[in-house]
XYZ file of C-alpha atoms in Angstrom:
523
model
C 150.225 85.222 127.139
C 147.910 84.345 124.268
C 146.758 85.264 120.781
C 143.370 86.924 121.226
C 142.650 87.978 117.639
C 144.153 87.665 114.180
C 143.645 89.315 110.829
C 145.145 89.747 107.364
C 145.084 92.381 104.661
C 145.579 91.787 100.944
C 146.165 88.046 101.281
C 144.592 86.687 98.103
C 140.913 87.701 98.168
C 141.047 88.848 101.807
C 141.338 92.612 101.358
C 140.899 93.307 105.070
C 139.464 90.808 107.525
C 139.860 93.131 110.492
C 140.931 91.559 113.762
C 138.942 88.331 114.111
C 138.552 87.151 117.729
C 140.166 83.744 118.313
C 137.992 81.908 120.828
C 138.445 78.387 122.222
C 136.498 77.263 119.129
C 136.477 79.473 116.010
C 134.433 78.213 113.066
C 135.042 79.517 109.533
C 132.154 79.112 107.080
C 131.469 80.269 103.545
C 131.351 79.171 99.943
C 134.291 77.736 98.036
C 136.980 80.322 97.194
C 135.525 82.805 99.687
C 138.790 83.102 101.625
C 138.163 80.925 104.672
C 140.894 78.403 103.785
C 143.314 81.258 103.089
C 142.612 82.685 106.533
C 143.113 79.332 108.263
C 146.269 78.461 106.309
C 147.923 81.647 107.521
C 148.609 79.785 110.777
C 150.602 76.866 109.286
C 152.228 79.500 107.032
C 153.503 81.262 110.147
C 154.550 77.956 111.698
C 156.620 76.906 108.690
C 158.235 80.341 108.774
C 159.343 80.435 112.403
C 160.620 76.855 112.455
C 162.875 77.331 109.415
C 165.950 79.573 108.967
C 165.324 81.900 106.003
C 166.282 85.231 104.442
C 162.861 86.931 104.686
C 160.130 87.169 107.335
C 157.802 84.623 105.704
C 158.552 81.255 104.120
C 155.762 81.109 101.550
C 156.231 77.439 100.607
C 156.931 74.324 102.644
C 156.361 70.803 101.350
C 154.908 69.608 104.669
C 152.505 72.451 105.367
C 151.183 75.028 102.871
C 152.175 76.578 99.542
C 151.346 80.242 98.921
C 153.909 80.482 96.126
C 155.557 83.814 96.808
C 154.535 87.215 98.131
C 153.579 88.185 94.595
C 151.389 85.071 94.298
C 149.890 85.505 97.772
C 149.081 89.220 97.542
C 145.798 90.544 96.218
C 145.844 90.867 92.430
C 144.184 94.281 92.630
C 147.393 95.851 93.995
C 149.905 97.585 91.716
C 152.695 96.552 94.088
C 152.236 93.357 96.116
C 152.028 93.685 99.880
C 150.470 91.622 102.658
C 149.735 92.601 106.252
C 149.437 90.231 109.227
C 147.658 91.538 112.323
C 147.892 90.124 115.851
C 146.226 90.978 119.145
C 148.182 89.380 121.949
C 149.197 89.610 125.580
C 152.845 89.882 126.463
C 154.439 88.140 129.451
C 154.936 90.106 132.652
C 158.695 89.775 132.117
C 158.424 92.054 129.072
C 158.098 95.067 131.409
C 156.823 97.376 128.682
C 153.407 98.368 130.018
C 151.452 99.410 133.075
C 149.010 96.589 133.800
C 148.345 93.836 131.285
C 147.005 95.441 128.104
C 146.338 93.670 124.825
C 148.671 94.811 122.050
C 147.525 95.141 118.444
C 150.526 94.611 116.187
C 150.419 94.735 112.394
C 153.409 94.005 110.155
C 153.263 94.808 106.437
C 155.493 92.957 103.960
C 156.264 94.157 100.453
C 158.791 93.580 97.693
C 159.733 91.092 95.026
C 161.644 87.832 95.250
C 162.929 88.645 98.757
C 160.122 90.454 100.619
C 160.948 93.076 103.206
C 159.178 94.669 106.158
C 157.557 97.863 104.924
C 156.111 98.951 108.245
C 154.636 98.219 111.652
C 151.627 99.543 113.497
C 151.568 99.023 117.268
C 148.470 99.842 119.295
C 147.629 99.605 122.998
C 145.672 101.626 125.575
C 144.753 104.315 123.045
C 148.309 104.727 121.701
C 149.260 104.032 118.085
C 152.895 103.904 116.932
C 153.809 103.482 113.254
C 157.178 102.665 111.711
C 157.698 103.363 108.005
C 160.700 101.564 106.486
C 162.470 101.458 103.137
C 163.275 98.287 101.209
C 166.593 97.822 103.008
C 165.122 98.157 106.511
C 166.088 101.765 107.257
C 163.543 103.732 109.303
C 162.042 106.526 107.215
C 159.455 107.860 109.636
C 158.358 107.200 113.207
C 154.898 108.430 114.206
C 153.342 108.103 117.657
C 149.740 109.212 118.191
C 149.940 111.334 115.001
C 153.084 113.028 116.363
C 156.181 112.606 114.188
C 159.122 111.747 116.424
C 162.288 113.517 115.297
C 165.514 111.630 115.984
C 169.059 112.969 115.783
C 170.537 109.686 114.576
C 169.307 107.015 112.131
C 167.597 103.762 113.011
C 167.215 100.531 111.042
C 165.944 96.992 111.462
C 168.380 94.569 112.983
C 169.202 92.099 115.741
C 168.254 88.433 115.839
C 164.558 87.790 115.178
C 162.180 84.919 114.448
C 159.356 86.770 112.681
C 159.347 90.467 113.677
C 162.703 92.290 113.459
C 163.059 95.285 115.770
C 165.031 98.536 115.618
C 168.689 99.206 116.226
C 170.755 102.366 115.913
C 172.683 102.986 112.710
C 172.050 102.981 108.981
C 173.077 99.424 108.162
C 170.302 96.843 108.705
C 171.552 93.482 109.996
C 168.569 91.255 109.348
C 168.616 87.532 110.126
C 165.607 85.289 110.633
C 166.279 82.372 112.929
C 164.608 79.054 113.641
C 162.776 78.859 116.955
C 164.776 76.688 119.373
C 163.093 73.920 121.328
C 162.044 74.876 124.825
C 161.747 78.606 124.168
C 161.002 80.273 127.529
C 159.855 83.707 128.627
C 161.147 83.695 132.218
C 163.519 86.464 131.217
C 163.694 88.549 128.062
C 167.203 89.491 127.073
C 166.456 92.462 124.845
C 168.760 92.931 121.869
C 167.443 96.275 120.595
C 169.921 99.157 120.693
C 167.433 101.873 119.721
C 167.363 103.464 123.176
C 170.473 105.503 122.486
C 168.420 107.332 119.836
C 164.811 107.202 121.066
C 165.544 108.200 124.658
C 166.674 111.696 123.669
C 163.339 113.093 122.354
C 161.561 111.939 125.524
C 164.269 113.204 127.876
C 164.190 116.616 126.161
C 160.467 116.921 126.923
C 161.092 116.103 130.607
C 163.851 118.707 131.133
C 161.422 121.545 132.132
C 160.183 119.482 135.090
C 163.616 119.314 136.711
C 165.811 121.781 138.526
C 168.332 123.411 136.229
C 171.253 121.618 137.888
C 169.791 118.135 137.386
C 172.171 115.825 135.548
C 171.352 114.369 132.142
C 171.782 110.872 133.614
C 169.015 111.545 136.168
C 166.639 112.799 133.492
C 167.468 109.854 131.231
C 166.727 107.444 134.109
C 163.228 108.903 134.548
C 162.606 108.763 130.788
C 163.837 105.172 130.655
C 161.475 104.118 133.466
C 158.297 105.375 131.737
C 156.042 102.545 130.540
C 153.120 102.445 128.135
C 149.620 102.599 129.590
C 146.462 104.621 129.857
C 147.204 108.331 129.991
C 146.028 108.649 133.587
C 148.220 105.733 134.668
C 151.233 107.152 132.816
C 150.792 110.515 134.526
C 150.505 108.854 137.916
C 153.640 106.825 137.246
C 155.547 109.874 136.032
C 154.922 111.668 139.337
C 156.592 108.805 141.208
C 159.716 108.464 139.086
C 161.686 111.117 140.954
C 161.796 111.743 144.704
C 162.373 115.469 144.271
C 159.388 117.436 145.543
C 159.895 120.101 142.890
C 159.678 117.517 140.116
C 156.476 116.027 141.520
C 154.897 119.457 141.970
C 155.732 120.499 138.427
C 154.347 117.267 137.001
C 150.997 117.793 138.726
C 150.739 121.566 138.672
C 153.099 122.791 135.974
C 152.446 126.456 135.116
C 149.353 126.442 137.328
C 147.218 124.911 134.607
C 147.741 121.286 135.524
C 149.286 118.562 133.434
C 147.122 115.646 132.469
C 145.485 113.583 129.729
C 144.443 115.818 126.863
C 147.017 118.474 127.683
C 149.241 119.099 124.651
C 152.460 118.972 126.651
C 151.573 115.685 128.292
C 150.412 114.221 124.971
C 153.842 114.927 123.501
C 155.464 113.210 126.491
C 153.137 110.204 126.229
C 153.777 109.938 122.476
C 157.546 110.097 122.900
C 157.360 107.454 125.641
C 155.275 105.180 123.387
C 157.787 105.608 120.560
C 160.731 104.885 122.853
C 159.300 101.635 124.133
C 157.933 100.405 120.792
C 161.126 98.468 119.803
C 160.855 96.519 123.076
C 157.193 95.746 122.356
C 158.104 94.352 118.933
C 160.937 92.253 120.339
C 158.735 90.798 123.092
C 155.946 90.152 120.573
C 158.432 88.391 118.303
C 159.312 86.012 121.136
C 155.667 85.336 121.992
C 154.570 84.798 118.390
C 157.555 82.560 117.671
C 156.612 80.354 120.602
C 152.890 80.256 119.758
C 153.271 79.693 116.018
C 155.979 77.045 116.352
C 153.488 74.906 118.280
C 150.499 75.297 115.931
C 149.000 71.946 114.898
C 147.515 71.659 111.407
C 145.451 69.060 109.564
C 144.845 69.280 105.814
C 141.489 68.452 104.177
C 142.952 65.604 102.082
C 144.250 62.766 104.226
C 146.124 59.723 102.920
C 144.143 56.577 102.102
C 144.360 53.702 104.596
C 146.366 50.545 103.962
C 145.839 47.060 105.334
C 149.318 46.971 106.850
C 152.179 49.422 107.350
C 155.912 48.828 107.406
C 157.109 49.566 110.949
C 159.484 52.517 111.316
C 161.149 52.994 114.655
C 160.783 56.761 114.655
C 159.902 59.078 117.512
C 156.450 60.478 116.732
C 155.184 63.453 118.703
C 152.430 64.800 116.462
C 150.297 63.712 113.529
C 151.413 64.883 110.079
C 149.097 67.426 108.382
C 148.028 64.745 105.887
C 147.880 61.951 108.480
C 150.652 60.024 106.739
C 152.413 59.029 109.968
C 149.209 58.033 111.787
C 150.086 54.311 112.098
C 153.479 55.035 113.671
C 151.946 57.706 115.912
C 149.396 55.239 117.277
C 152.051 52.558 117.658
C 154.269 54.971 119.645
C 151.659 55.500 122.373
C 152.289 54.041 125.807
C 149.627 51.744 127.244
C 148.045 54.518 129.375
C 148.117 56.880 126.391
C 146.562 54.287 124.060
C 143.816 53.659 126.614
C 143.148 57.379 126.962
C 142.994 57.868 123.196
C 140.553 54.951 122.955
C 138.416 56.637 125.628
C 138.540 59.905 123.668
C 137.297 58.363 120.414
C 134.750 56.156 122.186
C 133.285 59.095 124.099
C 133.139 61.513 121.196
C 132.807 59.369 118.053
C 131.566 55.994 119.339
C 134.470 53.849 118.143
C 137.803 52.598 119.476
C 141.069 51.912 117.745
C 144.270 50.022 118.433
C 147.405 48.884 116.610
C 148.301 45.216 116.101
C 151.928 44.371 115.269
C 152.897 41.280 113.291
C 156.575 40.951 112.499
C 157.707 44.110 110.722
C 154.194 45.295 109.896
C 151.437 47.045 111.852
C 147.681 47.186 111.313
C 145.196 49.818 112.472
C 142.149 48.110 113.942
C 138.775 49.691 114.684
C 135.814 48.592 116.806
C 132.509 50.347 116.173
C 130.127 51.087 119.053
C 128.583 47.860 120.309
C 130.560 45.586 117.969
C 132.248 42.646 119.706
C 135.597 42.713 117.924
C 138.121 44.860 116.094
C 138.456 44.871 112.301
C 141.058 46.353 109.971
C 140.572 50.038 109.153
C 140.238 49.314 105.414
C 137.257 47.050 106.122
C 135.087 49.780 107.662
C 133.553 52.868 106.136
C 135.878 55.371 104.446
C 134.731 58.021 106.912
C 136.681 56.301 109.692
C 139.976 56.678 107.843
C 139.225 60.387 107.386
C 138.153 61.135 110.953
C 140.804 59.045 112.711
C 143.731 61.368 111.810
C 141.587 64.268 112.991
C 140.882 62.601 116.335
C 144.558 61.701 116.753
C 145.723 65.215 115.880
C 143.339 66.806 118.383
C 144.202 64.332 121.127
C 147.941 64.721 120.483
C 147.766 68.526 120.493
C 145.367 69.118 123.376
C 145.129 66.089 125.677
C 148.317 64.022 125.418
C 150.596 66.921 126.504
C 148.873 67.039 129.890
C 149.723 63.387 130.427
C 153.355 64.242 129.628
C 153.255 67.360 131.836
C 153.966 69.815 129.041
C 152.029 72.653 127.441
C 149.284 71.741 124.945
C 149.347 73.276 121.465
C 148.138 76.876 121.632
C 146.151 76.467 118.422
C 144.918 73.638 116.192
C 143.924 74.535 112.610
C 141.670 72.017 110.844
C 140.280 72.030 107.320
C 136.979 70.305 106.519
C 136.832 67.732 109.324
C 133.477 66.490 108.015
C 134.809 64.926 104.787
C 133.163 61.564 103.954
C 131.081 61.629 107.149
C 127.328 61.170 107.372
C 125.538 64.254 108.804
C 124.820 62.337 112.004
C 128.537 61.636 112.390
C 129.356 65.249 111.535
C 127.314 66.361 114.536
C 129.535 64.197 116.755
C 132.543 66.237 115.665
C 131.212 69.077 117.792
C 131.524 66.901 120.898
C 135.089 65.992 119.925
C 136.087 69.647 119.531
C 134.608 70.542 122.916
C 136.265 67.562 124.609
C 139.634 68.548 123.125
C 139.612 72.187 124.292
C 138.009 71.534 127.663
C 140.579 72.395 130.328
C 143.486 72.330 127.868
C 143.918 76.017 127.118
C 144.170 75.135 123.429
C 142.159 76.915 120.762
C 140.725 75.292 117.640
C 140.099 76.978 114.304
C 138.014 74.828 112.014
C 136.985 75.519 108.411
C 133.781 73.707 107.486
C 130.765 73.406 105.177
C 128.867 71.300 107.699
C 125.551 72.608 109.036
C 125.453 69.504 111.238
C 128.673 70.566 112.969
C 127.397 74.109 113.452
C 124.095 72.846 114.837
C 125.942 70.333 117.015
C 127.855 73.127 118.721
C 124.597 74.969 119.327
C 123.112 71.838 120.901
C 126.089 71.488 123.259
C 125.703 75.143 124.274
C 122.002 74.575 124.935
C 122.799 71.532 127.075
C 125.394 73.439 129.109
C 128.501 71.597 127.854
C 129.904 74.725 126.212
C 129.623 78.468 126.835
C 128.265 80.614 124.025
C 131.119 83.118 124.421
C 133.657 80.332 123.818
C 132.618 79.985 120.165
C 133.159 82.461 117.340
C 131.520 82.007 113.941
C 133.295 83.804 111.068
C 131.334 84.252 107.835
C 133.195 84.640 104.521
C 131.227 85.988 101.553
C 132.968 86.773 98.255
C 131.694 89.567 96.011
C 131.332 88.114 92.519
C 132.045 91.444 90.828
C 135.114 92.642 92.747
C 136.453 89.222 93.788
C 137.008 90.549 97.292
C 135.810 88.719 100.373
C 133.692 90.284 103.088
C 134.210 88.932 106.586
C 131.481 89.143 109.221
C 131.104 87.726 112.696
C 128.264 85.647 114.100
C 127.846 83.484 117.157
C 125.503 81.700 119.529
C 123.119 82.837 122.203
C 123.051 81.114 125.590
C 120.113 79.089 124.271
C 122.315 77.646 121.529
C 120.544 79.588 118.778
C 122.667 81.425 116.202
C 122.716 85.218 116.102
C 123.781 87.531 113.247
C 123.513 84.599 110.835
C 122.377 85.711 107.343
C 119.248 83.946 106.166
C 120.130 81.135 103.755
C 123.886 81.685 104.085
C 124.763 78.066 103.258
C 121.956 77.558 100.735
C 122.321 77.717 96.913
C 120.567 81.118 96.823
C 122.435 82.611 99.751
C 124.268 85.266 97.752
C 121.087 86.428 96.021
C 119.127 86.671 99.283
C 121.851 88.460 101.197
C 122.344 90.948 98.373
C 118.635 91.646 97.950
C 118.267 92.158 101.692
C 121.103 94.715 101.644
C 119.491 96.560 98.747
């Protein structure tokens, strides 16, 4: 269960990013206002949405995380009617029981509307199948298309049931939408599906299966076979279909119907496969909603502007589990660490950044102390370079999200989103950030998305690949380049070779003449 790729359409200048692979380390680079921050901030946007009860799928503003204004503010200005699409490629848990094997699902949800945005449609893709739902502003299903085949239903369907981010279908004409806060300890051991669309979507599939059965076969028996069909490759679906009834006549007709054979590419089988994909699509959306709610509720985020350090902090006896996006609660976070945790965090910063830190308490106040490299003693954070106060919240956020959970025997954060970690750091220190990123993701299962202008960081990752500390395939470089005439951003992918050298990197991309060189090369 993981998020393998992510994309957006019509979010500010990002007309269509396509599905961007999310690797253990994903680096976003580009000029100012090229869309890289918008892409990264989509993750805290989704977090603030799923952890807050609301009356629409997305909560566009949250004082702690990010502010996109509203759907109208967030959508591309080139559109006559604002709409934004979020795209996910993810694996669903085995307990979902919606597919043959373990395919990746591509799920896109499009939002439109005014003050209270609504779901305009879904697109669900897996194993060569594509299912699309088209919905009106109230949530009623207007059209259901599977593999270019319009699925006709005898009764209406609409969005409903409890959801966190992606509402699914229910029978009836009255949508019952409610967006809930993700509870703590969300588990996937069992999925208690709430969708009631089967009473409607089972009938088109069952009708296509009737010719395979003896004329006296009961409707309940046919419905049971239809209900058992899962999504998969056509060949796997055909193989499964032949096993769903023990009657020899059924099996023979599935394999040799009308003497011509029934198989992938055959029109009759394609209609069956399309109807099966349509029938199971509400379950896919409901399972994806559960997975995305869990993943996004545990996203860690660090803003580019962190609070300035103080010589002493008033002690607050608060439970601190993670570092605030602006680092405001850093002193209390460090003070909350147990002795083994404090020692491990000191090891983390010493190994990756060549300094240690600790908290000294005097009465009702606490100080953050730092010891640089070979220095003999600790000094107050305000008495060392400003870069330390910028990088320390970053180090704490990464350690808290990726390493500390293992000490507490709980799951690390699935994703950590970081903006401009190199602020106020010398290029030599920026290169060390690469080591810190690698140390954080190593063995944790976490993924890091980092937005940066630092060539030193990019080169530092290449050096670690060359030295064998990091695999080239574990890093994705995403290039954002904004067209000055249209205002739309182009997104391209680059990466590293096993030698640590960059590939598909435009010449002079980060230089002052990058746009001119790239454009002249294209011409």
